[in-house]
mmCIF file of C-alpha atoms and ligand atoms in Angstrom:
data_model
loop_
_atom_site.group_PDB
_atom_site.id
_atom_site.type_symbol
_atom_site.label_atom_id
_atom_site.label_comp_id
_atom_site.label_asym_id
_atom_site.label_seq_id
_atom_site.Cartn_x
_atom_site.Cartn_y
_atom_site.Cartn_z
ATOM 1 C CA MET R 14 -29.632 -24.150 15.832
ATOM 2 C CA LEU R 15 -31.133 -27.587 15.315
ATOM 3 C CA LYS R 16 -34.830 -26.746 15.677
ATOM 4 C CA GLY R 17 -36.959 -28.870 13.377
ATOM 5 C CA LYS R 18 -34.151 -31.368 12.722
ATOM 6 C CA ASN R 19 -34.577 -35.087 13.374
ATOM 7 C CA ILE R 20 -31.433 -36.886 14.372
ATOM 8 C CA VAL R 21 -31.128 -40.620 14.952
ATOM 9 C CA VAL R 22 -28.227 -41.439 17.243
ATOM 10 C CA CYS R 23 -27.033 -45.053 17.062
ATOM 11 C CA VAL R 24 -24.959 -46.130 20.042
ATOM 12 C CA THR R 25 -22.817 -49.243 19.619
ATOM 13 C CA GLY R 26 -20.895 -51.215 22.185
ATOM 14 C CA GLY R 27 -17.669 -49.558 23.221
ATOM 15 C CA ILE R 28 -16.468 -48.044 26.468
ATOM 16 C CA ALA R 29 -16.982 -44.591 24.877
ATOM 17 C CA ALA R 30 -20.753 -45.238 24.778
ATOM 18 C CA PHE R 31 -21.105 -43.155 27.959
ATOM 19 C CA LYS R 32 -19.990 -40.061 26.013
ATOM 20 C CA ALA R 33 -23.007 -40.490 23.738
ATOM 21 C CA VAL R 34 -25.238 -39.450 26.655
ATOM 22 C CA SER R 35 -23.673 -36.027 26.695
ATOM 23 C CA VAL R 36 -23.741 -35.783 22.874
ATOM 24 C CA VAL R 37 -27.482 -36.571 22.888
ATOM 25 C CA SER R 38 -28.084 -34.111 25.707
ATOM 26 C CA SER R 39 -26.363 -31.284 23.744
ATOM 27 C CA LEU R 40 -28.299 -32.103 20.564
ATOM 28 C CA VAL R 41 -31.570 -31.948 22.496
ATOM 29 C CA LYS R 42 -30.539 -28.618 24.084
ATOM 30 C CA LEU R 43 -29.844 -27.247 20.601
ATOM 31 C CA GLY R 44 -33.455 -28.028 19.663
ATOM 32 C CA ALA R 45 -33.124 -31.311 17.732
ATOM 33 C CA ALA R 46 -35.648 -34.140 18.049
ATOM 34 C CA VAL R 47 -33.411 -37.109 18.848
ATOM 35 C CA ASP R 48 -34.218 -40.800 18.619
ATOM 36 C CA VAL R 49 -31.714 -43.244 20.034
ATOM 37 C CA ILE R 50 -31.066 -46.777 18.848
ATOM 38 C CA ILE R 51 -28.755 -48.764 21.063
ATOM 39 C CA THR R 52 -27.190 -52.172 20.452
ATOM 40 C CA ARG R 53 -27.281 -55.011 22.963
ATOM 41 C CA HIS R 54 -23.541 -54.572 23.634
ATOM 42 C CA ALA R 55 -23.840 -50.809 24.102
ATOM 43 C CA ALA R 56 -26.531 -51.413 26.694
ATOM 44 C CA GLU R 57 -23.866 -53.175 28.782
ATOM 45 C CA PHE R 58 -22.014 -49.843 29.032
ATOM 46 C CA VAL R 59 -24.877 -47.370 29.260
ATOM 47 C CA THR R 60 -28.571 -47.900 29.925
ATOM 48 C CA PRO R 61 -31.414 -47.094 27.507
ATOM 49 C CA LEU R 62 -33.036 -45.267 30.428
ATOM 50 C CA SER R 63 -30.243 -42.642 30.412
ATOM 51 C CA PHE R 64 -31.141 -41.757 26.827
ATOM 52 C CA ARG R 65 -34.889 -42.004 27.334
ATOM 53 C CA SER R 66 -34.695 -39.560 30.252
ATOM 54 C CA ILE R 67 -32.995 -36.992 28.022
ATOM 55 C CA THR R 68 -34.905 -37.457 24.762
ATOM 56 C CA LYS R 69 -38.302 -38.203 26.377
ATOM 57 C CA THR R 70 -38.709 -40.749 23.579
ATOM 58 C CA PRO R 71 -38.587 -44.559 23.792
ATOM 59 C CA VAL R 72 -35.172 -45.943 22.970
ATOM 60 C CA VAL R 73 -35.023 -48.563 20.233
ATOM 61 C CA THR R 74 -33.026 -51.571 21.343
ATOM 62 C CA ASP R 75 -32.479 -55.184 20.445
ATOM 63 C CA MET R 76 -33.780 -56.091 23.854
ATOM 64 C CA PHE R 77 -37.336 -56.216 25.000
ATOM 65 C CA GLU R 78 -37.272 -54.529 28.406
ATOM 66 C CA GLU R 79 -37.767 -51.109 26.840
ATOM 67 C CA PRO R 80 -41.145 -50.069 25.425
ATOM 68 C CA LYS R 81 -41.284 -51.869 22.090
ATOM 69 C CA VAL R 82 -41.088 -49.837 18.913
ATOM 70 C CA THR R 83 -42.514 -51.726 15.971
ATOM 71 C CA GLU R 84 -40.676 -52.609 12.806
ATOM 72 C CA ILE R 85 -42.722 -50.069 10.843
ATOM 73 C CA GLU R 86 -41.866 -47.321 13.312
ATOM 74 C CA HIS R 87 -38.218 -48.073 13.028
ATOM 75 C CA ILE R 88 -38.304 -47.823 9.241
ATOM 76 C CA ALA R 89 -40.188 -44.576 9.770
ATOM 77 C CA LEU R 90 -37.210 -43.391 11.834
ATOM 78 C CA ALA R 91 -34.930 -44.103 8.890
ATOM 79 C CA GLU R 92 -37.200 -42.065 6.666
ATOM 80 C CA LYS R 93 -37.788 -39.015 8.835
ATOM 81 C CA ALA R 94 -34.131 -38.555 9.879
ATOM 82 C CA ASP R 95 -32.169 -35.522 8.706
ATOM 83 C CA LEU R 96 -29.002 -37.196 9.967
ATOM 84 C CA PHE R 97 -27.861 -40.512 11.385
ATOM 85 C CA LEU R 98 -25.049 -40.265 13.918
ATOM 86 C CA ILE R 99 -23.290 -43.494 14.888
ATOM 87 C CA CYS R 100 -21.521 -42.640 18.124
ATOM 88 C CA PRO R 101 -19.419 -44.453 19.101
ATOM 89 C CA ALA R 102 -19.041 -46.792 16.106
ATOM 90 C CA THR R 103 -17.309 -50.106 16.759
ATOM 91 C CA ALA R 104 -15.250 -51.986 14.165
ATOM 92 C CA ASN R 105 -18.163 -54.403 14.126
ATOM 93 C CA ILE R 106 -20.851 -51.923 13.028
ATOM 94 C CA ILE R 107 -18.488 -50.343 10.477
ATOM 95 C CA GLY R 108 -17.818 -53.809 9.064
ATOM 96 C CA LYS R 109 -21.501 -54.650 8.946
ATOM 97 C CA ILE R 110 -22.567 -51.477 7.165
ATOM 98 C CA ALA R 111 -19.655 -51.661 4.716
ATOM 99 C CA ASN R 112 -20.613 -55.209 3.794
ATOM 100 C CA GLY R 113 -24.366 -54.887 3.634
ATOM 101 C CA ILE R 114 -25.152 -56.854 6.752
ATOM 102 C CA ALA R 115 -28.384 -55.877 8.480
ATOM 103 C CA ASP R 116 -28.891 -58.158 11.465
ATOM 104 C CA ASP R 117 -29.795 -55.812 14.297
ATOM 105 C CA MET R 118 -31.699 -52.569 14.857
ATOM 106 C CA VAL R 119 -28.739 -50.268 14.132
ATOM 107 C CA SER R 120 -27.489 -51.960 10.977
ATOM 108 C CA THR R 121 -31.020 -52.465 9.634
ATOM 109 C CA THR R 122 -32.128 -48.883 10.201
ATOM 110 C CA VAL R 123 -28.888 -47.436 8.801
ATOM 111 C CA MET R 124 -29.351 -49.552 5.692
ATOM 112 C CA ALA R 125 -32.910 -48.283 5.319
ATOM 113 C CA THR R 126 -32.069 -44.588 5.466
ATOM 114 C CA ARG R 127 -31.303 -42.117 2.717
ATOM 115 C CA ALA R 128 -30.229 -39.479 5.267
ATOM 116 C CA PRO R 129 -26.550 -38.598 5.583
ATOM 117 C CA VAL R 130 -24.741 -40.904 8.009
ATOM 118 C CA LEU R 131 -21.967 -39.569 10.229
ATOM 119 C CA ILE R 132 -19.821 -42.273 11.802
ATOM 120 C CA CYS R 133 -17.584 -41.723 14.859
ATOM 121 C CA PRO R 134 -15.218 -44.713 15.107
ATOM 122 C CA ALA R 135 -13.839 -45.457 18.579
ATOM 123 C CA MET R 136 -11.754 -48.522 19.293
ATOM 124 C CA ASN R 137 -8.333 -49.848 20.238
ATOM 125 C CA THR R 138 -5.545 -48.466 18.008
ATOM 126 C CA ASN R 139 -4.593 -51.826 16.515
ATOM 127 C CA MET R 140 -8.211 -52.481 15.641
ATOM 128 C CA TYR R 141 -8.565 -49.011 14.104
ATOM 129 C CA GLU R 142 -5.382 -49.418 12.079
ATOM 130 C CA ASN R 143 -6.264 -52.937 10.976
ATOM 131 C CA PRO R 144 -6.333 -52.874 7.157
ATOM 132 C CA ILE R 145 -9.737 -54.574 7.137
ATOM 133 C CA VAL R 146 -11.256 -51.778 9.255
ATOM 134 C CA GLN R 147 -9.459 -49.130 7.194
ATOM 135 C CA GLY R 148 -10.670 -50.812 4.008
ATOM 136 C CA ASN R 149 -14.253 -50.760 5.330
ATOM 137 C CA ILE R 150 -13.931 -47.068 6.208
ATOM 138 C CA GLU R 151 -12.594 -46.251 2.729
ATOM 139 C CA ARG R 152 -15.402 -48.217 1.162
ATOM 140 C CA LEU R 153 -18.029 -46.388 3.192
ATOM 141 C CA LYS R 154 -16.422 -43.032 2.365
ATOM 142 C CA SER R 155 -16.641 -43.909 -1.319
ATOM 143 C CA TYR R 156 -20.400 -44.383 -0.873
ATOM 144 C CA GLY R 157 -20.713 -40.951 0.776
ATOM 145 C CA TYR R 158 -20.728 -41.985 4.436
ATOM 146 C CA LYS R 159 -18.988 -39.355 6.555
ATOM 147 C CA PHE R 160 -16.557 -39.868 9.407
ATOM 148 C CA VAL R 161 -15.402 -38.013 12.489
ATOM 149 C CA GLU R 162 -11.674 -38.820 12.888
ATOM 150 C CA PRO R 163 -10.915 -40.452 16.237
ATOM 151 C CA ASP R 164 -8.522 -38.620 18.563
ATOM 152 C CA SER R 165 -5.135 -39.906 19.616
ATOM 153 C CA GLY R 166 -4.299 -40.403 23.261
ATOM 154 C CA ARG R 167 -4.529 -42.863 26.086
ATOM 155 C CA LEU R 168 -7.253 -45.408 25.424
ATOM 156 C CA ALA R 169 -9.395 -47.265 27.943
ATOM 157 C CA CYS R 170 -7.494 -50.484 27.195
ATOM 158 C CA GLY R 171 -4.309 -48.830 28.487
ATOM 159 C CA THR R 172 -2.597 -48.352 25.129
ATOM 160 C CA GLU R 173 -1.562 -45.053 23.602
ATOM 161 C CA GLY R 174 -2.634 -44.196 20.043
ATOM 162 C CA LYS R 175 -5.427 -43.303 17.678
ATOM 163 C CA GLY R 176 -8.932 -44.539 18.355
ATOM 164 C CA ARG R 177 -10.404 -42.384 21.114
ATOM 165 C CA LEU R 178 -13.848 -40.901 20.615
ATOM 166 C CA PRO R 179 -13.469 -37.096 20.362
ATOM 167 C CA GLU R 180 -14.969 -35.022 23.169
ATOM 168 C CA PRO R 181 -18.745 -34.526 22.820
ATOM 169 C CA TYR R 182 -18.542 -30.820 21.889
ATOM 170 C CA GLY R 183 -16.417 -31.703 18.827
ATOM 171 C CA ILE R 184 -18.970 -34.265 17.675
ATOM 172 C CA VAL R 185 -21.869 -31.871 18.243
ATOM 173 C CA ARG R 186 -20.128 -29.146 16.265
ATOM 174 C CA ARG R 187 -19.581 -31.589 13.437
ATOM 175 C CA VAL R 188 -23.315 -32.354 13.461
ATOM 176 C CA LEU R 189 -23.970 -28.601 13.273
ATOM 177 C CA MET R 190 -21.611 -28.422 10.298
ATOM 178 C CA GLU R 191 -23.571 -31.151 8.550
ATOM 179 C CA ILE R 192 -27.133 -29.985 9.059
ATOM 180 C CA ALA R 193 -27.452 -26.713 10.970
ATOM 181 C CA CYS R 194 -27.370 -24.187 8.168
ATOM 182 C CA GLU R 195 -28.057 -23.722 4.549
ATOM 183 C CA LYS R 196 -24.705 -24.064 2.715
ATOM 184 C CA ASP R 197 -25.057 -20.745 0.925
ATOM 185 C CA LEU R 198 -21.302 -20.034 0.991
ATOM 186 C CA ASN R 199 -20.408 -23.332 -0.666
ATOM 187 C CA GLY R 200 -17.527 -22.923 -3.097
ATOM 188 C CA LEU R 201 -16.297 -19.670 -1.523
ATOM 189 C CA LYS R 202 -12.929 -19.260 0.186
ATOM 190 C CA VAL R 203 -12.915 -17.052 3.254
ATOM 191 C CA LEU R 204 -9.881 -15.730 5.132
ATOM 192 C CA VAL R 205 -10.430 -14.414 8.651
ATOM 193 C CA THR R 206 -7.937 -12.863 11.044
ATOM 194 C CA ALA R 207 -8.635 -12.827 14.766
ATOM 195 C CA GLY R 208 -7.217 -12.161 18.195
ATOM 196 C CA PRO R 209 -4.497 -9.821 19.375
ATOM 197 C CA THR R 210 -0.901 -9.648 18.253
ATOM 198 C CA ARG R 211 2.081 -9.609 20.607
ATOM 199 C CA GLU R 212 4.957 -7.265 19.936
ATOM 200 C CA ALA R 213 8.041 -8.470 21.768
ATOM 201 C CA ILE R 214 10.053 -6.129 24.001
ATOM 202 C CA ASP R 215 12.425 -8.828 25.233
ATOM 203 C CA PRO R 216 12.166 -12.660 25.499
ATOM 204 C CA VAL R 217 9.541 -12.438 28.256
ATOM 205 C CA ARG R 218 7.697 -9.133 27.778
ATOM 206 C CA TYR R 219 5.482 -7.852 25.042
ATOM 207 C CA ILE R 220 2.960 -5.178 24.055
ATOM 208 C CA SER R 221 -0.492 -6.542 23.287
ATOM 209 C CA ASN R 222 -4.187 -5.768 23.742
ATOM 210 C CA GLY R 223 -7.281 -7.345 25.280
ATOM 211 C CA SER R 224 -8.694 -9.022 22.172
ATOM 212 C CA THR R 225 -9.929 -12.540 22.947
ATOM 213 C CA GLY R 226 -10.536 -13.542 19.326
ATOM 214 C CA LYS R 227 -14.252 -14.221 19.889
ATOM 215 C CA MET R 228 -15.552 -12.010 17.064
ATOM 216 C CA GLY R 229 -13.135 -13.355 14.445
ATOM 217 C CA TYR R 230 -13.647 -16.941 15.574
ATOM 218 C CA ALA R 231 -17.409 -16.431 15.298
ATOM 219 C CA VAL R 232 -16.964 -15.202 11.713
ATOM 220 C CA ALA R 233 -14.738 -18.176 10.850
ATOM 221 C CA GLU R 234 -17.146 -20.650 12.416
ATOM 222 C CA ALA R 235 -20.214 -19.117 10.755
ATOM 223 C CA ALA R 236 -18.493 -19.188 7.360
ATOM 224 C CA ALA R 237 -17.518 -22.845 7.817
ATOM 225 C CA LEU R 238 -21.032 -23.783 8.952
ATOM 226 C CA ARG R 239 -22.370 -22.141 5.799
ATOM 227 C CA GLY R 240 -20.115 -24.261 3.625
ATOM 228 C CA ALA R 241 -17.164 -21.956 2.910
ATOM 229 C CA GLU R 242 -13.571 -23.144 2.913
ATOM 230 C CA VAL R 243 -12.123 -21.118 5.763
ATOM 231 C CA THR R 244 -8.606 -20.158 6.823
ATOM 232 C CA LEU R 245 -8.220 -18.433 10.163
ATOM 233 C CA VAL R 246 -5.016 -16.543 10.919
ATOM 234 C CA SER R 247 -5.071 -16.208 14.671
ATOM 235 C CA GLY R 248 -3.057 -14.350 17.252
ATOM 236 C CA PRO R 249 -2.560 -15.949 20.672
ATOM 237 C CA VAL R 250 -5.994 -16.660 22.223
ATOM 238 C CA SER R 251 -7.327 -19.217 24.664
ATOM 239 C CA ILE R 252 -10.562 -20.221 22.922
ATOM 240 C CA GLU R 253 -11.181 -23.456 21.026
ATOM 241 C CA PRO R 254 -10.529 -23.311 17.273
ATOM 242 C CA PRO R 255 -13.701 -23.580 15.215
ATOM 243 C CA LEU R 256 -14.307 -26.960 13.659
ATOM 244 C CA GLY R 257 -13.608 -27.453 9.985
ATOM 245 C CA VAL R 258 -11.386 -24.402 9.740
ATOM 246 C CA GLU R 259 -7.693 -24.281 8.853
ATOM 247 C CA VAL R 260 -5.989 -22.379 11.673
ATOM 248 C CA ILE R 261 -2.649 -20.623 11.225
ATOM 249 C CA ASP R 262 -1.236 -19.452 14.547
ATOM 250 C CA ILE R 263 0.867 -16.317 14.588
ATOM 251 C CA ILE R 264 2.278 -14.104 17.316
ATOM 252 C CA SER R 265 3.202 -10.664 15.960
ATOM 253 C CA ALA R 266 1.682 -8.237 13.449
ATOM 254 C CA GLU R 267 4.574 -8.941 11.086
ATOM 255 C CA ASP R 268 3.841 -12.707 11.325
ATOM 256 C CA MET R 269 0.207 -11.973 10.551
ATOM 257 C CA TYR R 270 1.184 -9.755 7.631
ATOM 258 C CA ARG R 271 3.299 -12.554 6.120
ATOM 259 C CA ALA R 272 0.680 -15.269 6.734
ATOM 260 C CA VAL R 273 -2.030 -13.149 5.082
ATOM 261 C CA MET R 274 0.032 -11.883 2.156
ATOM 262 C CA GLU R 275 1.291 -15.364 1.240
ATOM 263 C CA ARG R 276 -2.291 -16.498 0.720
ATOM 264 C CA GLU R 277 -4.489 -13.468 0.056
ATOM 265 C CA SER R 278 -4.947 -13.965 -3.682
ATOM 266 C CA GLU R 279 -6.864 -17.252 -3.175
ATOM 267 C CA PHE R 280 -9.751 -15.741 -1.211
ATOM 268 C CA ASP R 281 -13.192 -14.433 -2.185
ATOM 269 C CA ILE R 282 -13.905 -12.796 1.178
ATOM 270 C CA ILE R 283 -11.373 -11.487 3.688
ATOM 271 C CA VAL R 284 -12.514 -10.408 7.146
ATOM 272 C CA MET R 285 -9.855 -8.637 9.207
ATOM 273 C CA ALA R 286 -11.277 -9.007 12.705
ATOM 274 C CA ALA R 287 -7.865 -9.126 14.415
ATOM 275 C CA ALA R 288 -6.828 -6.374 16.798
ATOM 276 C CA VAL R 289 -3.464 -5.921 15.108
ATOM 277 C CA GLY R 290 -0.892 -3.990 17.145
ATOM 278 C CA ASP R 291 -0.244 -0.692 15.403
ATOM 279 C CA PHE R 292 3.234 -0.312 16.895
ATOM 280 C CA ARG R 293 6.078 -2.613 17.854
ATOM 281 C CA PRO R 294 9.328 -1.984 19.713
ATOM 282 C CA GLU R 295 11.964 -0.948 17.206
ATOM 283 C CA SER R 296 14.225 -3.701 18.497
ATOM 284 C CA ARG R 297 13.724 -6.747 20.696
ATOM 285 C CA ALA R 298 16.273 -7.076 23.506
ATOM 286 C CA GLU R 299 18.131 -10.363 23.196
ATOM 287 C CA ASN R 300 18.017 -10.982 26.959
ATOM 288 C CA LYS R 301 15.468 -10.072 29.606
ATOM 289 C CA ILE R 302 15.853 -6.400 30.482
ATOM 290 C CA LYS R 303 17.057 -6.096 34.095
ATOM 291 C CA LYS R 304 14.838 -4.262 36.547
ATOM 292 C CA ALA R 305 17.869 -2.860 38.354
ATOM 293 C CA ALA R 306 18.752 -0.732 35.339
ATOM 294 C CA GLY R 307 15.506 1.244 35.868
ATOM 295 C CA PRO R 308 12.605 1.731 33.456
ATOM 296 C CA PRO R 309 13.883 1.302 29.893
ATOM 297 C CA GLU R 310 13.029 3.685 27.134
ATOM 298 C CA ILE R 311 11.281 1.699 24.439
ATOM 299 C CA LYS R 312 11.228 3.253 21.009
ATOM 300 C CA LEU R 313 8.256 2.144 18.939
ATOM 301 C CA THR R 314 7.916 1.811 15.207
ATOM 302 C CA GLN R 315 4.886 1.401 12.942
ATOM 303 C CA ASN R 316 3.627 -2.077 12.040
ATOM 304 C CA PRO R 317 2.508 -2.797 8.481
ATOM 305 C CA ASP R 318 -1.206 -2.116 7.970
ATOM 306 C CA ILE R 319 -2.468 -5.432 6.626
ATOM 307 C CA LEU R 320 -5.963 -4.247 5.735
ATOM 308 C CA ALA R 321 -4.606 -1.224 3.870
ATOM 309 C CA GLU R 322 -2.215 -3.448 1.902
ATOM 310 C CA LEU R 323 -5.084 -5.801 1.043
ATOM 311 C CA GLY R 324 -7.048 -2.739 -0.075
ATOM 312 C CA ARG R 325 -4.227 -1.833 -2.456
ATOM 313 C CA ARG R 326 -4.201 -5.353 -3.922
ATOM 314 C CA LYS R 327 -7.984 -5.409 -4.004
ATOM 315 C CA ASN R 328 -8.965 -7.612 -7.001
ATOM 316 C CA ARG R 329 -12.637 -8.581 -7.106
ATOM 317 C CA ARG R 330 -13.005 -9.953 -3.639
ATOM 318 C CA ALA R 331 -14.960 -8.541 -0.698
ATOM 319 C CA LEU R 332 -12.824 -6.933 1.969
ATOM 320 C CA VAL R 333 -14.156 -6.365 5.495
ATOM 321 C CA GLY R 334 -12.357 -4.481 8.264
ATOM 322 C CA PHE R 335 -13.212 -3.759 11.861
ATOM 323 C CA CYS R 336 -12.890 -0.480 13.665
ATOM 324 C CA MET R 337 -12.793 -0.325 17.427
ATOM 325 C CA GLU R 338 -12.621 3.063 19.081
ATOM 326 C CA THR R 339 -13.447 4.783 22.335
ATOM 327 C CA ARG R 340 -14.542 8.052 20.651
ATOM 328 C CA ASP R 341 -15.386 9.497 17.204
ATOM 329 C CA LEU R 342 -16.291 5.972 16.145
ATOM 330 C CA LEU R 343 -18.299 6.590 13.000
ATOM 331 C CA GLU R 344 -16.006 9.337 11.696
ATOM 332 C CA SER R 345 -12.984 7.021 12.113
ATOM 333 C CA ALA R 346 -14.858 4.134 10.523
ATOM 334 C CA ALA R 347 -15.815 6.238 7.485
ATOM 335 C CA GLU R 348 -12.217 7.374 7.153
ATOM 336 C CA LYS R 349 -10.933 3.774 7.329
ATOM 337 C CA LEU R 350 -13.416 2.642 4.700
ATOM 338 C CA GLU R 351 -11.950 5.241 2.373
ATOM 339 C CA LYS R 352 -8.271 5.076 3.289
ATOM 340 C CA LYS R 353 -7.971 1.294 3.438
ATOM 341 C CA ASN R 354 -10.164 0.690 0.399
ATOM 342 C CA ALA R 355 -12.378 -1.760 2.330
ATOM 343 C CA ASP R 356 -15.898 -2.669 1.169
ATOM 344 C CA ILE R 357 -17.366 -2.928 4.644
ATOM 345 C CA ILE R 358 -16.193 -1.594 7.991
ATOM 346 C CA ALA R 359 -17.763 -3.037 11.135
ATOM 347 C CA ALA R 360 -17.486 -0.321 13.755
ATOM 348 C CA ASN R 361 -17.790 -1.018 17.469
ATOM 349 C CA ASN R 362 -17.306 1.256 20.431
ATOM 350 C CA LEU R 363 -15.296 -0.293 23.251
ATOM 351 C CA ASN R 364 -17.330 1.731 25.780
ATOM 352 C CA THR R 365 -20.776 0.495 24.669
ATOM 353 C CA PRO R 366 -22.209 -2.092 27.121
ATOM 354 C CA GLY R 367 -22.283 -5.548 25.464
ATOM 355 C CA ALA R 368 -19.663 -4.596 22.865
ATOM 356 C CA GLY R 369 -15.947 -5.063 22.455
ATOM 357 C CA PHE R 370 -13.310 -7.472 23.750
ATOM 358 C CA GLY R 371 -14.223 -10.645 25.600
ATOM 359 C CA THR R 372 -18.018 -10.330 25.439
ATOM 360 C CA ASP R 373 -20.217 -12.899 23.671
ATOM 361 C CA THR R 374 -22.292 -10.081 22.218
ATOM 362 C CA ASN R 375 -21.481 -7.044 20.153
ATOM 363 C CA VAL R 376 -23.047 -3.781 19.065
ATOM 364 C CA VAL R 377 -21.855 -2.888 15.602
ATOM 365 C CA THR R 378 -22.537 -0.384 12.847
ATOM 366 C CA LEU R 379 -21.749 -1.592 9.331
ATOM 367 C CA LEU R 380 -20.555 1.064 6.870
ATOM 368 C CA PHE R 381 -20.553 0.215 3.166
ATOM 369 C CA ARG R 382 -18.290 1.493 0.445
ATOM 370 C CA ASP R 383 -21.032 1.289 -2.197
ATOM 371 C CA GLY R 384 -22.951 4.096 -0.517
ATOM 372 C CA ARG R 385 -25.688 1.978 1.015
ATOM 373 C CA ASP R 386 -27.256 3.078 4.303
ATOM 374 C CA ARG R 387 -25.427 2.115 7.447
ATOM 375 C CA MET R 388 -26.700 -0.967 9.251
ATOM 376 C CA GLU R 389 -27.040 -1.093 13.044
ATOM 377 C CA LEU R 390 -26.560 -4.556 14.543
ATOM 378 C CA SER R 391 -26.684 -5.873 18.058
ATOM 379 C CA GLY R 392 -26.767 -9.479 19.173
ATOM 380 C CA SER R 393 -24.509 -12.446 19.725
ATOM 381 C CA LYS R 394 -21.180 -12.375 17.929
ATOM 382 C CA ALA R 395 -22.415 -15.417 15.970
ATOM 383 C CA GLU R 396 -25.477 -13.494 14.729
ATOM 384 C CA ILE R 397 -23.390 -10.469 13.790
ATOM 385 C CA ALA R 398 -20.894 -12.724 12.024
ATOM 386 C CA ASP R 399 -23.728 -14.125 9.901
ATOM 387 C CA VAL R 400 -24.892 -10.677 8.806
ATOM 388 C CA ILE R 401 -21.344 -9.571 7.939
ATOM 389 C CA LEU R 402 -20.842 -12.683 5.805
ATOM 390 C CA THR R 403 -24.199 -12.280 4.080
ATOM 391 C CA GLU R 404 -23.395 -8.663 3.213
ATOM 392 C CA ALA R 405 -19.872 -9.548 2.032
ATOM 393 C CA ALA R 406 -21.180 -12.399 -0.141
ATOM 394 C CA LYS R 407 -23.741 -10.065 -1.751
ATOM 395 C CA LEU R 408 -20.880 -7.910 -3.018
ATOM 396 C CA LEU R 409 -19.392 -10.874 -4.894
ATOM 397 C CA SER R 410 -22.505 -11.477 -6.918
ATOM 398 C CA LYS R 411 -22.604 -7.857 -8.132
HETATM 399 O O1 LIG P 1 -6.412 1.464 11.709
HETATM 400 P P1 LIG P 1 -7.101 0.567 12.652
HETATM 401 O O2 LIG P 1 -6.183 -0.273 13.448
HETATM 402 O O3 LIG P 1 -8.094 1.230 13.532
HETATM 403 O O4 LIG P 1 -7.968 -0.374 11.681
HETATM 404 C C1 LIG P 1 -8.615 -1.496 12.129
HETATM 405 C C2 LIG P 1 -8.755 -2.496 11.008
HETATM 406 O O5 LIG P 1 -7.510 -2.610 10.332
HETATM 407 C C3 LIG P 1 -9.054 -3.882 11.536
HETATM 408 O O6 LIG P 1 -9.799 -4.561 10.543
HETATM 409 C C4 LIG P 1 -7.685 -4.488 11.717
HETATM 410 O O7 LIG P 1 -7.719 -5.904 11.631
HETATM 411 C C5 LIG P 1 -6.912 -3.871 10.562
HETATM 412 N N1 LIG P 1 -5.494 -3.603 10.839
HETATM 413 C C6 LIG P 1 -4.546 -4.173 10.052
HETATM 414 N N2 LIG P 1 -3.219 -3.940 10.259
HETATM 415 C C7 LIG P 1 -2.822 -3.094 11.226
HETATM 416 C C8 LIG P 1 -3.790 -2.491 12.042
HETATM 417 C C9 LIG P 1 -5.111 -2.763 11.832
HETATM 418 O O8 LIG P 1 -4.892 -4.934 9.154
HETATM 419 N N3 LIG P 1 -1.539 -2.888 11.421
#
């Protein structure tokens, strides 16, 4: 995802500097060419050798034990970079950059670059909340510098509060957001539904299905990476929410119906990837049903069909539905396209190897309302998500 990208990672002197090793390692695994610049203080927490072993490139430092990189080379770094990542960023480096001070390798190189700069502050809460630091951050934001918000939690100094460096995967995903893809969905609003719904029988039992949310989350993430403003309405799942996406958690099909209908008119593309429960118990028992009374008879009633309702309210947006079956897949998909007034139906057979719930891959046939030929897709859910979004976006420009 980062092949051909040059990233300069600047490591400054905080206890979180050790996490930068794993950030750099992930960036390298994703195909980026990474150069590391490390301050004298950071080198007290983590050695240049750790970074050099991963990047296979000399580390630029303010010290002279490492192979020396000349001044010219370090300006060249500033010029070739697609992104500068300052991770972790101390109050000191933020203050220096905000005030035009260039007195070490990191501050000098950052000043010399025209590449986007992504800053990950990490420090004690009082330092982070200090109005001088906040003022410096605001100032840098006004110049276009970007920030990764620190997490809240227990800090190395023993206090509780905001200032912790986010976990490496969050930082890496933010880097992907910045430079991994062309932002061809910029300006578009995308609504995605994902995961199963739970239809309560009593306070502890429910009817649900095996959806893990992976396909819908992949669509939401791909849309966000491509620059769209994304809202994800999600049933209960145990996967990490995609970065840069607004997540609305729901439990039942009726919750999902309300969450979608309250917002639907704002969106250019809607992708209904959720495995919405078709039926729910007619009533939910107030207390747990006792086993001693024997198996209860549960009367089911129909849930609202969200996709069909969106199809009725169609407007000019692109509407994508999914169809998952164990037989007569393409016939059902064609019928859904028609009945629900969708533009695209992504059909997948639960029995096909590599398709369906829980897998990281899918095998999908896309059916189009405008009469185009069907499209057969197989690959990672991320790859399939990209094709679905590309096809949906094409419909908007017609
Ligand atoms: O009718 P069926 O459930 O097979 O249709 C699947 C498509 O319809 C999926 O896109 C799913 O998210 C959507 N759906 C819905 N509301 C329901 C059931 C399914 O929006 N109650």
